[in-house]
Structures are given as structure tokens and as C-alpha cells.
């Protein structure tokens, strides 16, 4: 009887330790597969010359809210459906400037209605809120497919002007992807190609901040390689 009790205690202790580590892991790595939840913010006085309509307080949140309503679909669409890209590397010898074109795989209007903005608060002169989006079953399957295939993970940091508002964040996201593509293909391609195409899906929650008057965003992606066009073809 005593032996059985000791065995039961050991099993319960082992089960409890496993559950403890699973819960810790879950707390540290929030799921981006089914439920997307990230914090976004917009500066209240980024445009001090903006005239308010009506009373002293009326309309003072209109602009930062409109900015977040532009930022959220951009990021969430990149996490749910991803972007196609065409990248042209810089080539000094041929006089070719670096170029990146990004297009949405699926228009962001498809996910716009499913985005929720909750629990707003003000801190450090910023309007903050939680942005939430729940993936459909087909969107979950799509994410799992990106993750299960041997798609390399690439990452980059990009910067954009704070004075441009939403366009500055869009610029930072573009520069982040450009840096990620450049860094990846420099390691895998010996000679500079004429053009690289492919698709990416934002892999996890991005980080967005301000550094020396510029937006800075850190993104990492699953990369689906398309085609590489060499100069020798022409």
C-alpha cells in the first residue's frame, strides 16, 4: 500500500512539473496561430499643427485613431496572408539602384472587418490600444503550411520618418523586409542577380518603437522563394 502511494506521489509530482513548464512556455510564447493580439500606439502630438474640430477635446483622438486603423491592417494582413515582393539588388558596376516592390497577396480589406481595437489607454503622450484578430480555420491551416514547409526564416530592422506618420511606419516595414531579403540572399547567392521574386509571411509579433526621430520596426518572416533572374540570361 505504501509503495503504491509513493508511486502515485511520484506520478503526480512529475505531472505537476510537466504542467508547470508547459504553462511557463505558453506564457512566454503567446500564440500567433489562432489569436493575434498586439499592442499598437500613435503619438498624440505628432502633428501639433493639426486643427481640432469642435470643442477643446473633441476630435483630439481622431488622427491617432485613423493612424492605428491604417497600421493594424498592414501588419495583420502581413501576418495572416503575407506579401509578394520583387527585389532588385544594388549593382554599382551596372548602375542599378536597389529596388523593392511589395504587393499584398490578399487585399487587406478582407481582414479589416475582423480587427478589434480594445482597452485604449494613454501613456507618455501616446494613444495605445490592443489590436486583436482571430484567424479562421483556413487561415490557421495557411499559417501551419508556411511553418511546416522548409521555408527559411529571415529577419531585418527598418527605419522610417516619424514626420510621415503612417507612411513612415510603412516605410520602416518596407526597409525591414528589404534588409531581411538582402541579408538572406547575400549568404546564398554568389553573383548579384538581376531580380529576385518571392513571398513572405510575418512570423511573429513585430516590435515597433522610435529611435532618434525615426520609427524602427523589427520583423521576421517565413520566406517562400520564387525565382532568381540572372544577368547572364539577357
Short mmCIF file of C-alpha atoms in Angstrom, two decimals:
data_model
loop_
_atom_site.label_atom_id
_atom_site.label_comp_id
_atom_site.label_asym_id
_atom_site.label_seq_id
_atom_site.Cartn_x
_atom_site.Cartn_y
_atom_site.Cartn_z
CA UNK A 1 0.00 0.00 0.00
CA UNK A 2 2.79 2.39 0.96
CA UNK A 3 4.65 1.59 -2.27
CA UNK A 4 1.56 2.39 -4.32
CA UNK A 5 1.16 5.71 -2.52
CA UNK A 6 4.79 6.58 -3.24
CA UNK A 7 4.33 5.72 -6.92
CA UNK A 8 1.21 7.88 -7.07
CA UNK A 9 3.04 10.78 -5.41
CA UNK A 10 5.90 10.48 -7.92
CA UNK A 11 3.47 10.44 -10.85
CA UNK A 12 1.60 13.46 -9.52
CA UNK A 13 4.87 15.32 -8.87
CA UNK A 14 6.14 14.54 -12.39
CA UNK A 15 2.79 15.56 -13.92
CA UNK A 16 2.78 18.78 -11.91
CA UNK A 17 6.33 19.66 -13.03
CA UNK A 18 5.43 18.99 -16.68
CA UNK A 19 2.32 21.16 -16.37
CA UNK A 20 4.38 23.91 -14.70
CA UNK A 21 6.88 24.02 -17.57
CA UNK A 22 4.14 23.88 -20.21
CA UNK A 23 2.32 26.80 -18.58
CA UNK A 24 5.55 28.80 -18.36
CA UNK A 25 6.29 28.12 -22.02
CA UNK A 26 2.76 29.12 -23.02
CA UNK A 27 3.02 32.35 -21.03
CA UNK A 28 6.33 33.27 -22.63
CA UNK A 29 5.36 32.42 -26.21
CA UNK A 30 1.86 33.81 -26.90
CA UNK A 31 0.12 32.06 -29.78
CA UNK A 32 0.09 33.81 -33.15
CA UNK A 33 -1.57 30.86 -34.83
CA UNK A 34 -5.23 31.33 -33.81
CA UNK A 35 -5.45 34.56 -31.83
CA UNK A 36 -3.38 37.58 -32.81
CA UNK A 37 -3.13 40.20 -30.08
CA UNK A 38 -0.63 43.02 -30.17
CA UNK A 39 -0.28 46.47 -28.71
CA UNK A 40 -0.19 49.47 -31.03
CA UNK A 41 0.26 53.16 -30.34
CA UNK A 42 0.18 56.53 -32.08
CA UNK A 43 1.59 59.83 -30.84
CA UNK A 44 -0.97 62.40 -29.73
CA UNK A 45 1.15 65.41 -30.68
CA UNK A 46 2.96 64.01 -33.71
CA UNK A 47 1.21 66.74 -35.71
CA UNK A 48 0.92 69.76 -33.39
CA UNK A 49 -0.37 71.92 -36.24
CA UNK A 50 -3.44 69.72 -36.67
CA UNK A 51 -6.57 71.76 -36.01
CA UNK A 52 -9.24 70.20 -33.83
CA UNK A 53 -12.85 70.35 -34.85
CA UNK A 54 -15.42 71.49 -32.30
CA UNK A 55 -14.58 71.86 -28.62
CA UNK A 56 -11.22 71.68 -26.91
CA UNK A 57 -11.26 67.88 -26.52
CA UNK A 58 -13.47 66.93 -29.44
CA UNK A 59 -11.55 65.35 -32.26
CA UNK A 60 -8.17 65.22 -30.49
CA UNK A 61 -8.05 61.44 -30.87
CA UNK A 62 -9.33 61.33 -34.45
CA UNK A 63 -5.92 61.47 -36.10
CA UNK A 64 -4.06 58.91 -33.93
CA UNK A 65 -7.06 56.57 -34.23
CA UNK A 66 -7.01 56.91 -38.01
CA UNK A 67 -3.28 56.13 -37.96
CA UNK A 68 -3.81 52.93 -35.97
CA UNK A 69 -6.64 51.92 -38.31
CA UNK A 70 -4.07 52.08 -41.13
CA UNK A 71 -1.21 50.42 -39.25
CA UNK A 72 -3.18 47.45 -37.92
CA UNK A 73 -4.43 46.07 -41.28
CA UNK A 74 -0.93 46.48 -42.77
CA UNK A 75 0.70 44.38 -40.04
CA UNK A 76 -2.10 41.86 -39.51
CA UNK A 77 -2.50 41.24 -43.23
CA UNK A 78 1.24 40.55 -43.36
CA UNK A 79 0.77 38.01 -40.55
CA UNK A 80 -2.35 36.35 -41.98
CA UNK A 81 -1.82 36.31 -45.76
CA UNK A 82 1.64 37.81 -46.35
CA UNK A 83 3.16 39.85 -49.16
CA UNK A 84 4.62 39.19 -52.58
CA UNK A 85 7.83 41.02 -53.44
CA UNK A 86 10.09 41.90 -56.33
CA UNK A 87 13.63 42.80 -55.27
CA UNK A 88 16.39 44.27 -57.41
CA UNK A 89 19.82 44.31 -55.69
CA UNK A 90 22.06 47.37 -55.88
CA UNK A 91 24.75 46.93 -58.53
CA UNK A 92 27.27 49.76 -58.76
CA UNK A 93 29.06 48.32 -61.81
CA UNK A 94 25.86 48.21 -63.84
CA UNK A 95 24.44 51.46 -62.44
CA UNK A 96 21.44 49.68 -60.93
CA UNK A 97 19.79 51.13 -57.82
CA UNK A 98 18.34 48.90 -55.13
CA UNK A 99 14.58 48.48 -55.53
CA UNK A 100 11.81 46.67 -53.68
CA UNK A 101 8.16 46.34 -54.72
CA UNK A 102 5.66 44.85 -52.25
CA UNK A 103 2.10 43.76 -53.06
CA UNK A 104 -0.49 42.15 -50.82
CA UNK A 105 -1.21 38.50 -51.58
CA UNK A 106 -4.79 39.12 -50.44
CA UNK A 107 -6.21 42.68 -50.11
CA UNK A 108 -6.22 43.92 -46.51
CA UNK A 109 -9.91 44.81 -46.85
CA UNK A 110 -10.61 41.08 -46.44
CA UNK A 111 -9.37 41.12 -42.82
CA UNK A 112 -10.17 44.74 -41.91
CA UNK A 113 -13.66 43.97 -40.58
CA UNK A 114 -12.34 41.25 -38.27
CA UNK A 115 -9.89 43.52 -36.45
CA UNK A 116 -10.90 44.65 -32.96
CA UNK A 117 -9.44 47.64 -31.11
CA UNK A 118 -9.82 47.23 -27.34
CA UNK A 119 -8.78 48.65 -23.95
CA UNK A 120 -7.41 52.06 -25.07
CA UNK A 121 -5.13 53.96 -22.70
CA UNK A 122 -2.85 57.00 -22.74
CA UNK A 123 0.78 56.91 -21.63
CA UNK A 124 3.83 59.04 -22.48
CA UNK A 125 1.66 61.20 -24.73
CA UNK A 126 0.72 58.17 -26.83
CA UNK A 127 -2.70 56.71 -27.52
CA UNK A 128 -2.35 52.96 -27.01
CA UNK A 129 -4.72 50.06 -27.58
CA UNK A 130 -4.80 46.30 -28.01
CA UNK A 131 -5.41 45.08 -31.53
CA UNK A 132 -6.99 41.65 -31.81
CA UNK A 133 -7.73 39.34 -34.71
CA UNK A 134 -8.87 35.71 -34.71
CA UNK A 135 -7.82 33.59 -37.65
CA UNK A 136 -10.37 31.43 -39.43
CA UNK A 137 -9.74 27.70 -39.77
CA UNK A 138 -8.46 28.17 -43.32
CA UNK A 139 -6.14 30.97 -42.18
CA UNK A 140 -4.78 28.73 -39.41
CA UNK A 141 -4.15 25.99 -41.99
CA UNK A 142 -2.37 28.51 -44.19
CA UNK A 143 -0.08 29.61 -41.32
CA UNK A 144 0.69 26.00 -40.40
CA UNK A 145 1.55 25.30 -44.03
CA UNK A 146 4.01 28.21 -44.11
CA UNK A 147 5.57 26.93 -40.88
CA UNK A 148 5.69 23.24 -41.86
CA UNK A 149 7.36 23.60 -45.24
CA UNK A 150 11.12 24.13 -45.34
CA UNK A 151 10.71 27.88 -45.65
CA UNK A 152 13.75 29.75 -44.30
CA UNK A 153 13.21 32.38 -41.61
CA UNK A 154 14.62 35.81 -42.43
CA UNK A 155 14.70 38.96 -40.31
CA UNK A 156 15.51 42.64 -40.66
CA UNK A 157 15.29 46.03 -38.99
CA UNK A 158 13.85 49.01 -40.86
CA UNK A 159 13.53 52.75 -40.23
CA UNK A 160 11.05 55.41 -41.35
CA UNK A 161 10.48 59.10 -40.70
CA UNK A 162 8.20 59.91 -37.75
CA UNK A 163 7.06 63.07 -39.57
CA UNK A 164 5.42 60.91 -42.23
CA UNK A 165 3.03 59.27 -39.76
CA UNK A 166 1.58 56.03 -41.11
CA UNK A 167 3.68 56.35 -44.27
CA UNK A 168 6.76 56.38 -42.03
CA UNK A 169 5.75 53.06 -40.44
CA UNK A 170 5.00 51.63 -43.88
CA UNK A 171 8.45 52.82 -44.96
CA UNK A 172 10.04 51.16 -41.92
CA UNK A 173 8.25 47.86 -42.67
CA UNK A 174 9.42 48.03 -46.28
CA UNK A 175 13.02 48.70 -45.20
CA UNK A 176 12.82 45.83 -42.69
CA UNK A 177 11.79 43.40 -45.43
CA UNK A 178 14.43 44.80 -47.79
CA UNK A 179 17.14 44.25 -45.17
CA UNK A 180 15.88 40.72 -44.46
CA UNK A 181 15.90 39.76 -48.16
CA UNK A 182 19.31 41.36 -48.74
CA UNK A 183 20.91 39.65 -45.75
CA UNK A 184 19.50 36.25 -46.69
CA UNK A 185 20.43 36.20 -50.36
CA UNK A 186 23.91 37.61 -49.79
CA UNK A 187 24.65 34.35 -47.97
CA UNK A 188 23.10 32.07 -50.60
CA UNK A 189 23.88 33.73 -53.97
CA UNK A 190 27.45 34.21 -55.18
CA UNK A 191 26.81 36.68 -58.04
CA UNK A 192 24.30 39.51 -57.84
CA UNK A 193 21.17 38.58 -59.78
CA UNK A 194 19.09 40.95 -61.87
CA UNK A 195 15.88 40.28 -59.94
CA UNK A 196 14.53 38.16 -57.11
CA UNK A 197 10.85 37.39 -56.53
CA UNK A 198 9.13 35.58 -53.71
CA UNK A 199 6.60 35.78 -50.89
CA UNK A 200 6.85 36.33 -47.14
CA UNK A 201 4.62 35.90 -44.11
CA UNK A 202 5.28 37.80 -40.88
CA UNK A 203 6.20 35.00 -38.47
CA UNK A 204 5.57 36.55 -35.05
CA UNK A 205 4.65 39.77 -33.29
CA UNK A 206 6.65 42.76 -34.57
CA UNK A 207 8.34 45.32 -32.33
CA UNK A 208 7.80 48.99 -33.13
CA UNK A 209 9.46 51.97 -31.50
CA UNK A 210 11.13 55.34 -32.10
CA UNK A 211 14.87 55.93 -32.30
CA UNK A 212 16.41 59.36 -33.00
CA UNK A 213 13.25 60.73 -34.60
CA UNK A 214 12.65 57.64 -36.73
CA UNK A 215 10.25 54.76 -36.46
CA UNK A 216 12.11 51.48 -36.07
CA UNK A 217 10.44 48.13 -36.66
CA UNK A 218 11.87 44.64 -36.28
CA UNK A 219 10.19 41.95 -38.37
CA UNK A 220 10.93 38.34 -39.11
CA UNK A 221 9.34 36.33 -41.88
CA UNK A 222 8.83 32.93 -43.38
CA UNK A 223 10.30 33.18 -46.88
CA UNK A 224 8.88 31.36 -49.89
CA UNK A 225 11.42 31.63 -52.66
CA UNK A 226 10.15 32.49 -56.11
CA UNK A 227 12.56 32.91 -58.99
CA UNK A 228 16.04 34.36 -59.36
CA UNK A 229 16.79 36.04 -62.68
CA UNK A 230 20.48 36.19 -63.55
CA UNK A 231 22.00 38.88 -65.76
CA UNK A 232 23.52 36.18 -67.95
CA UNK A 233 20.04 35.27 -69.22
CA UNK A 234 19.83 38.51 -71.16
#
